[in-house]
């Protein structure tokens, strides 16, 4: 086998390409709820906001799922084309900016973080972008503390929503009704809990767009058979020792998010 | 509060920084097995190989956990400093190359993918790098089809190991003993199953380095309380409809990985 034949053969097994064909086939069938999924005429546009200090796993969990949907355009949108550094030092290249991002989007998404996310909650350029795209997007979505920023942009007023457990009680300050669930959908708003909830969220969206059979297939492709080795990650199930550690980490963060929420609200009134 | 005060306050709540302090405190305590975790004199060096076509979630699951360990240096290592594009179009910047990567490493890691991963299995520059660093690293680790590349480099000969379910039966061709488990440790080799298994893997390594209490705390920080919305992602539990879809996607990939494994073996003999 020469190099060219080898390359052609490898192209034939690139999962994203294989999945693209399969997703289209799935779109032409019925899902288990009997809802028709017809092939859209043009690729769905997904815009995922990225910013300094974001938690990379909030983004990549759903991005991995979206990337396997086939017939979608998944863009990473930032203020500028400068590379963006995550909270654990992953440097990611944006593919679109606030000015050249598709409008309307099929899905508008923002993931969470800590200091970087708090900073966005009073950043008028970001809030204006979210507010503008949020008006026309078919789905307005978030993972983790990303819902704090959606809320700051006024996009969760009157909606049921969730967030990372450490800050979710702040949602009512942003006009939302808190629902404690891993993924919460209210009309076209879908918000998810902390960090790893992004995978559950991504699969929910996959089912919405391609039917439940395709979401089940992606669950298998991702080998999503989680076995948390050290118990479950909810405050309700945490041991006293873990609760004690987590207070010292998350209490200052809660204060910062709450203050930013109060600041963001002021803009709505004025 | 002026801009400087605001920035200082935000720095104080950056989770990676907060976690760094806490991790050090945890290292000075005993874990539940009574094993002493004393603070290492210098940061642990973690080298995570990145390459075109990699599955980003294989990398980011464990990287998010490693980034929260405190007192570690997590580097993304590639052949050159050119940005690397994942199988779903995420462009990530390497921080080290094969030539300036720390040696010895505390942890050598490689995640999986499809066509890009198959290509690495016969890429002598990559195999030489893995083989060299694998000799001295304290832990030699992988997620998903990353173990195919470790195997091609001869690093799994005589070790129990696992991989993505779709290719794991190839491991014996690479001299390893297949164990069907989400995370498999044999001496200093730790291999994990497909894509999402990287989170379970990361937490296992966290416990190894910082004790089980800290791993439990990270489980909470990541809100790792998974609720797969469409059943479980193992071939054993998949429905006939899903199995049928998955054969058409994964059978050609299996052939390509098997052929690459047979090719890689030839080098060991010569």
XYZ file of C-alpha atoms in Angstrom:
540
model
C 0.000 0.000 0.000
C 1.544 3.342 -1.009
C 1.247 6.554 0.977
C -1.672 7.850 -1.095
C -3.663 4.662 -0.712
C -2.899 4.672 2.999
C -4.127 8.278 3.347
C -7.305 7.533 1.421
C -7.987 4.536 3.601
C -7.448 6.584 6.775
C -9.841 9.245 5.492
C -12.468 6.545 5.163
C -12.309 5.770 8.876
C -12.241 9.284 10.352
C -15.063 8.978 12.851
C -16.383 12.500 12.376
C -16.785 11.801 8.639
C -18.295 8.349 9.205
C -20.676 9.768 11.794
C -21.699 12.559 9.430
C -23.036 10.023 6.919
C -24.759 8.027 9.642
C -26.332 11.080 11.228
C -27.922 12.018 7.933
C -29.337 8.506 7.597
C -30.682 8.754 11.149
C -32.237 12.138 10.451
C -34.320 10.484 7.775
C -35.832 8.011 10.213
C -38.209 8.430 13.096
C -37.001 8.613 16.648
C -38.678 6.709 19.458
C -41.148 9.534 20.062
C -42.332 9.218 16.483
C -41.023 12.683 15.627
C -39.852 13.113 12.058
C -36.209 14.144 11.643
C -35.821 15.280 8.060
C -32.449 16.296 6.714
C -32.023 20.044 7.060
C -31.197 21.797 3.816
C -28.119 23.479 5.242
C -25.829 22.578 8.154
C -27.019 23.634 11.570
C -24.954 26.503 12.977
C -23.660 26.021 16.526
C -21.833 28.921 18.162
C -19.884 28.082 21.340
C -18.545 31.127 23.192
C -14.975 30.767 24.477
C -13.145 33.144 26.815
C -10.069 33.377 29.047
C -10.401 31.322 32.212
C -13.168 29.079 30.872
C -13.289 25.494 32.122
C -12.221 23.479 29.073
C -14.248 20.393 30.000
C -17.487 22.453 30.074
C -16.825 23.212 26.408
C -15.315 19.971 25.148
C -17.938 17.622 26.643
C -20.715 19.002 24.427
C -18.376 19.979 21.557
C -17.301 16.355 21.180
C -20.958 15.333 20.883
C -21.863 18.210 18.530
C -18.858 17.378 16.345
C -20.247 13.879 15.815
C -23.708 15.077 14.719
C -22.893 15.375 11.034
C -24.192 18.213 8.861
C -23.408 20.835 11.523
C -20.998 23.740 11.662
C -19.558 24.043 15.172
C -17.767 27.363 15.676
C -15.775 28.558 18.692
C -16.651 32.215 19.051
C -14.565 34.794 20.913
C -14.130 38.574 21.047
C -11.090 38.361 18.805
C -9.185 35.646 16.962
C -6.500 35.615 19.691
C -5.978 32.173 21.266
C -7.942 31.703 24.485
C -6.461 30.081 27.596
C -8.609 27.838 29.798
C -8.529 27.741 33.608
C -6.115 24.784 33.471
C -3.886 26.212 30.750
C -5.316 24.726 27.541
C -4.878 27.244 24.710
C -7.666 27.041 22.117
C -8.016 28.913 18.826
C -11.347 30.685 18.167
C -12.824 30.115 14.704
C -15.196 33.089 14.690
C -15.483 36.465 16.393
C -18.504 38.341 17.746
C -18.652 40.227 14.439
C -18.458 37.328 11.945
C -20.460 34.730 13.891
C -23.460 33.336 12.002
C -26.782 34.973 12.964
C -29.249 33.420 13.592
C -27.627 30.409 15.269
C -29.313 27.069 15.728
C -27.559 26.704 19.080
C -25.944 29.425 21.189
C -23.757 27.912 23.941
C -21.630 29.138 26.824
C -19.690 27.037 29.317
C -18.540 28.069 32.774
C -15.432 28.798 34.779
C -14.445 30.754 37.869
C -12.782 34.199 37.760
C -13.021 34.468 33.970
C -16.737 33.783 34.079
C -17.384 36.317 36.835
C -15.556 38.914 34.726
C -17.861 38.240 31.741
C -20.960 38.928 33.813
C -20.263 42.650 33.715
C -18.520 42.777 30.330
C -20.808 44.789 28.070
C -19.315 43.528 24.781
C -19.997 39.902 25.759
C -23.424 40.640 27.215
C -24.432 42.580 24.091
C -23.311 39.687 21.888
C -25.231 37.112 23.946
C -28.281 39.306 24.162
C -28.305 39.876 20.374
C -27.707 36.231 19.371
C -29.932 34.953 22.187
C -32.939 36.706 20.653
C -32.717 34.735 17.409
C -31.023 31.415 18.317
C -33.242 28.355 18.174
C -31.661 27.024 21.394
C -29.952 29.131 24.074
C -27.787 26.858 26.196
C -25.145 26.619 28.916
C -23.147 24.232 31.060
C -21.964 24.940 34.620
C -21.578 28.629 35.572
C -22.192 29.547 31.935
C -25.815 30.082 33.038
C -24.597 32.930 35.285
C -23.519 34.786 32.140
C -26.721 33.959 30.236
C -28.551 35.242 33.302
C -26.469 38.419 33.447
C -27.392 39.040 29.793
C -31.055 38.821 30.842
C -31.625 35.651 28.854
C -32.969 33.557 31.727
C -35.603 35.985 33.055
C -38.789 33.980 33.496
C -37.133 30.644 32.665
C -36.445 27.571 34.771
C -32.676 26.930 34.839
C -29.756 25.331 36.661
C -26.010 25.881 37.162
C -22.994 24.497 39.043
C -24.229 23.456 42.507
C -21.956 26.020 44.204
C -23.722 29.042 42.664
C -27.119 27.808 41.511
C -28.959 29.566 44.369
C -27.963 32.859 42.692
C -30.157 32.147 39.634
C -33.273 33.803 41.122
C -31.234 37.030 41.482
C -30.958 36.850 37.687
C -34.688 36.403 37.230
C -34.624 32.630 36.721
C -36.386 29.899 38.637
C -33.861 27.407 40.017
C -34.514 23.742 39.213
C -32.049 21.291 40.774
C -31.493 18.867 37.919
C -28.544 17.750 35.831
C -30.067 19.217 32.662
C -33.012 21.644 32.691
C -35.000 22.545 29.589
C -37.610 25.297 29.583
C -38.896 26.136 26.111
C -35.737 26.936 24.083
C -33.431 27.362 27.083
C -31.338 24.336 28.085
C -28.993 24.752 31.057
C -26.895 22.062 32.722
C -25.163 21.505 36.062
C -21.423 21.624 36.752
C -18.594 20.670 34.367
C -19.225 16.960 33.642
C -22.969 17.626 33.162
C -21.955 18.907 29.732
C -21.821 15.340 28.432
C -25.387 14.590 29.541
C -26.396 17.956 28.084
C -24.703 17.236 24.748
C -26.494 13.908 24.426
C -29.838 15.555 25.205
C -29.248 18.050 22.412
C -28.137 15.217 20.095
C -31.473 13.488 20.682
C -33.299 16.752 20.063
C -31.561 17.178 16.680
C -31.060 13.588 15.465
C -33.433 11.399 17.454
C -32.941 9.135 20.455
C -31.461 6.209 18.497
C -28.612 8.404 17.325
C -28.092 9.713 20.885
C -27.932 6.088 22.060
C -25.363 5.329 19.377
C -23.255 8.334 20.458
C -23.500 7.127 24.067
C -21.879 3.892 22.878
C -19.317 5.687 20.684
C -18.290 7.786 23.715
C -18.287 4.609 25.847
C -20.398 6.594 28.268
C -20.753 4.049 31.030
C -19.463 6.248 33.832
C -18.139 4.681 37.018
C -17.187 7.512 39.365
C -14.445 5.841 41.380
C -14.828 7.971 44.522
C -18.549 8.350 45.068
C -20.962 10.805 43.636
C -20.364 14.463 42.927
C -23.293 16.203 44.581
C -23.220 18.267 47.765
C -26.063 16.118 49.131
C -23.972 12.956 48.844
C -20.601 14.442 49.856
C -18.906 13.344 53.086
C -18.404 15.905 55.876
C -14.642 15.947 55.132
C -15.255 16.777 51.479
C -17.876 19.395 52.383
C -15.357 21.093 54.635
C -12.730 21.246 51.880
C -15.252 22.454 49.340
C -16.493 25.336 51.500
C -13.046 26.876 51.590
C -12.799 26.675 47.784
C -16.292 27.634 46.748
C -17.499 30.166 49.318
C -15.343 33.037 47.931
C -16.444 32.099 44.416
C -20.092 32.239 45.458
C -19.613 35.753 46.830
C -17.986 36.913 43.590
C -20.744 35.440 41.409
C -23.445 36.924 43.656
C -21.878 40.394 43.545
C -21.559 40.177 39.760
C -25.220 39.125 39.509
C -26.305 42.145 41.544
C -24.156 44.394 39.347
C -25.545 42.871 36.149
C -29.161 43.421 37.274
C -28.544 47.144 37.591
C -28.068 47.376 33.823
C -31.504 45.929 33.161
C -33.202 48.658 35.168
C -31.277 51.552 33.669
C -14.140 48.802 43.935
C -11.707 49.933 41.228
C -10.480 47.788 38.338
C -7.299 46.738 40.148
C -9.136 45.692 43.298
C -11.636 43.826 41.134
C -8.833 41.977 39.311
C -7.121 41.077 42.577
C -10.366 39.764 43.945
C -10.972 37.679 40.842
C -7.466 36.215 41.079
C -8.350 35.083 44.570
C -11.198 32.942 43.282
C -9.537 31.283 40.273
C -10.312 27.664 41.016
C -7.018 26.302 39.717
C -5.168 28.609 42.135
C -7.507 27.849 45.035
C -7.235 24.124 44.342
C -3.447 24.363 44.217
C -3.349 25.548 47.825
C -5.830 22.929 48.919
C -4.058 20.113 47.116
C -0.861 20.905 48.969
C -2.744 20.806 52.266
C -4.231 17.453 51.271
C -0.849 16.083 50.284
C 0.265 16.659 53.856
C -2.470 14.456 55.248
C -3.080 10.753 55.064
C -5.518 9.269 52.621
C -8.047 6.633 53.608
C -5.569 3.830 52.945
C -3.205 5.347 55.464
C -0.622 6.130 52.791
C 1.481 9.214 53.435
C 1.228 11.937 50.811
C 4.055 14.315 51.496
C 4.487 17.460 49.470
C 6.881 16.809 46.615
C 9.833 19.184 46.480
C 9.153 20.197 42.882
C 6.003 20.164 40.755
C 5.125 16.849 39.180
C 5.695 16.877 35.420
C 2.793 15.590 33.319
C 3.319 15.273 29.571
C 0.165 14.775 27.465
C 0.832 13.930 23.821
C -1.388 15.770 21.333
C -1.652 15.099 17.582
C -3.846 15.834 14.551
C -7.136 13.947 14.636
C -7.048 13.255 18.376
C -10.364 13.060 20.208
C -10.360 16.240 22.315
C -12.488 14.787 25.123
C -9.952 11.958 25.662
C -7.436 14.680 26.473
C -9.550 17.265 28.269
C -11.286 14.849 30.690
C -8.019 13.988 32.467
C -6.379 17.366 31.765
C -9.159 19.130 33.669
C -8.508 16.865 36.656
C -4.708 17.165 36.426
C -5.015 20.952 36.179
C -6.768 20.990 39.548
C -4.096 18.935 41.342
C -1.944 21.877 42.373
C 1.865 21.776 42.305
C 1.920 20.090 38.883
C 3.147 21.176 35.479
C 0.796 19.865 32.793
C 2.319 20.172 29.326
C 0.724 19.416 25.951
C 3.467 17.803 23.909
C 3.543 17.591 20.099
C 6.062 17.047 17.316
C 6.245 20.788 16.665
C 4.728 23.935 18.161
C 2.185 24.105 15.311
C -1.443 24.159 16.526
C -3.045 20.712 16.508
C -6.594 20.099 15.241
C -8.828 17.528 16.956
C -11.207 15.120 15.211
C -14.068 17.566 15.764
C -12.155 20.693 14.760
C -10.843 22.035 18.076
C -7.456 23.699 17.493
C -5.138 23.402 20.492
C -1.705 24.926 21.007
C 1.100 22.560 22.146
C 3.240 23.864 25.013
C 6.231 21.536 24.487
C 7.750 19.533 21.654
C 9.332 16.072 21.621
C 12.716 17.746 21.996
C 12.038 20.109 24.933
C 9.649 17.894 26.935
C 10.769 17.218 30.514
C 12.492 13.847 30.991
C 11.803 11.954 33.185
C 8.078 12.634 33.391
C 5.919 11.777 36.371
C 3.067 10.948 34.002
C 3.254 10.194 30.288
C -0.216 10.289 28.691
C -1.764 9.719 25.279
C -5.435 9.922 24.337
C -7.124 8.298 21.354
C -8.836 9.117 18.096
C -9.579 7.414 14.798
C -7.558 7.991 11.590
C -5.017 10.248 13.317
C -4.343 7.603 15.941
C -3.922 4.817 13.392
C -1.379 7.006 11.584
C 0.688 7.421 14.798
C 0.991 3.651 15.227
C 3.526 3.485 12.412
C 5.051 6.942 12.870
C 8.633 6.341 13.974
C 9.183 9.836 15.430
C 6.180 9.433 17.757
C 6.990 5.825 18.644
C 10.617 6.745 19.420
C 9.441 9.584 21.683
C 6.966 7.358 23.543
C 9.469 4.559 23.835
C 12.156 6.909 25.227
C 9.884 8.719 27.720
C 8.025 5.505 28.576
C 11.224 3.974 29.938
C 11.643 6.654 32.594
C 8.121 7.963 33.334
C 6.709 7.052 36.746
C 3.292 6.368 35.186
C 2.661 5.431 31.530
C -0.994 6.083 30.748
C -3.668 6.275 28.059
C -7.357 6.822 27.424
C -9.361 5.215 24.604
C -7.374 4.131 21.514
C -4.321 5.865 22.965
C -3.376 2.412 24.270
C -3.049 1.252 20.637
C -0.186 3.725 20.239
C 1.415 2.798 23.575
C 1.142 -0.808 22.403
C 2.670 -0.006 19.015
C 5.600 1.578 20.859
C 6.060 -1.735 22.696
C 5.113 -0.209 26.044
C 2.324 -2.662 26.881
C 4.177 -5.925 26.255
C 3.518 -8.140 29.248
C 1.035 -5.722 30.833
C -2.699 -5.979 31.453
C -4.468 -3.155 29.601
C -7.691 -1.869 28.055
C -8.841 0.409 25.221
C -11.979 1.666 23.447
C -14.399 -1.300 23.260
C -14.290 -1.266 19.446
C -10.574 -2.151 19.233
C -9.661 -3.621 22.605
C -9.471 -7.188 21.224
C -6.400 -6.031 19.256
C -4.366 -5.498 22.451
C -3.008 -9.084 22.540
C -1.560 -8.453 19.050
C 0.486 -5.749 20.763
C 1.685 -8.079 23.497
C -0.788 -6.929 26.164
C -3.337 -8.936 28.118
C -6.822 -7.489 27.591
C -8.801 -6.700 30.739
C -12.333 -5.421 30.150
C -12.582 -2.675 32.733
C -13.135 1.075 32.670
C -9.664 1.743 34.099
C -6.935 -0.924 34.259
C -3.767 -0.520 36.302
C -0.878 -2.986 36.061
C 2.245 -1.813 37.889
C 2.977 1.647 36.418
C 0.728 1.287 33.379
C -2.772 2.778 33.624
C -5.026 2.447 30.576
C -8.688 3.441 30.311
C -11.660 2.629 28.084
C -13.231 4.882 25.458
C -13.442 8.702 25.491
C -15.507 9.466 28.634
C -13.485 6.910 30.651
C -10.841 9.642 30.807
C -12.713 11.302 33.664
C -12.736 8.119 35.764
C -9.067 7.651 34.837
C -8.177 11.223 35.862
C -9.811 10.795 39.254
C -7.958 7.503 39.814
C -4.669 9.271 39.114
C -5.720 12.160 41.385
C -6.213 9.699 44.243
C -2.853 8.109 43.477
C -1.099 11.503 43.727
C -3.153 13.394 46.343
C -5.142 10.787 48.256
C -8.754 9.663 48.062
C -10.215 12.595 49.993
C -8.872 15.000 47.409
C -10.211 12.791 44.587
C -13.608 12.866 46.312
C -13.425 16.645 46.533
C -12.586 16.872 42.812
C -15.537 14.578 42.064
C -17.720 17.187 43.763
C -15.956 20.130 42.083
C -16.590 18.497 38.691
C -20.181 17.728 39.781
C -19.460 14.208 38.613
C -22.850 12.668 39.199
C -23.350 11.315 35.681
C -26.848 10.528 34.436
C -26.496 9.112 30.923
C -29.836 10.144 29.439
C -30.031 7.372 26.824
C -28.829 4.238 28.548
C -25.376 2.922 29.051
C -22.499 3.072 26.618
C -21.227 -0.493 26.472
C -21.653 -2.953 23.599
C -23.071 -5.488 26.067
C -25.903 -3.132 27.011
C -26.550 -1.640 23.547
C -29.846 -2.293 21.768
C -29.816 -4.272 18.478
C -30.611 -1.053 16.551
C -27.609 0.719 18.074
C -25.351 -2.286 17.513
C -26.315 -2.285 13.851
C -25.436 1.412 13.462
C -22.188 0.983 15.355
C -20.961 -1.904 13.200
C -21.051 0.240 10.092
C -19.014 2.943 11.844
C -16.526 0.878 13.805
C -15.804 -2.193 11.650
C -13.611 -0.302 9.149
C -11.834 1.395 12.073
C -11.138 -1.976 13.675
C -9.541 -3.232 10.453
C -7.316 -0.165 10.222
C -6.164 -0.449 13.856
C -5.524 -4.193 13.457
C -3.458 -3.674 10.301
C -1.452 -0.919 12.009
C -0.848 -3.211 14.998
C 0.499 -5.962 12.730
C 2.723 -3.399 10.994
C 3.997 -2.011 14.304
C 4.920 -5.489 15.579
C 7.260 -6.003 12.633
C 9.535 -3.240 13.946
C 9.998 -4.989 17.276
C 11.394 -8.088 15.559
C 13.715 -6.293 13.164
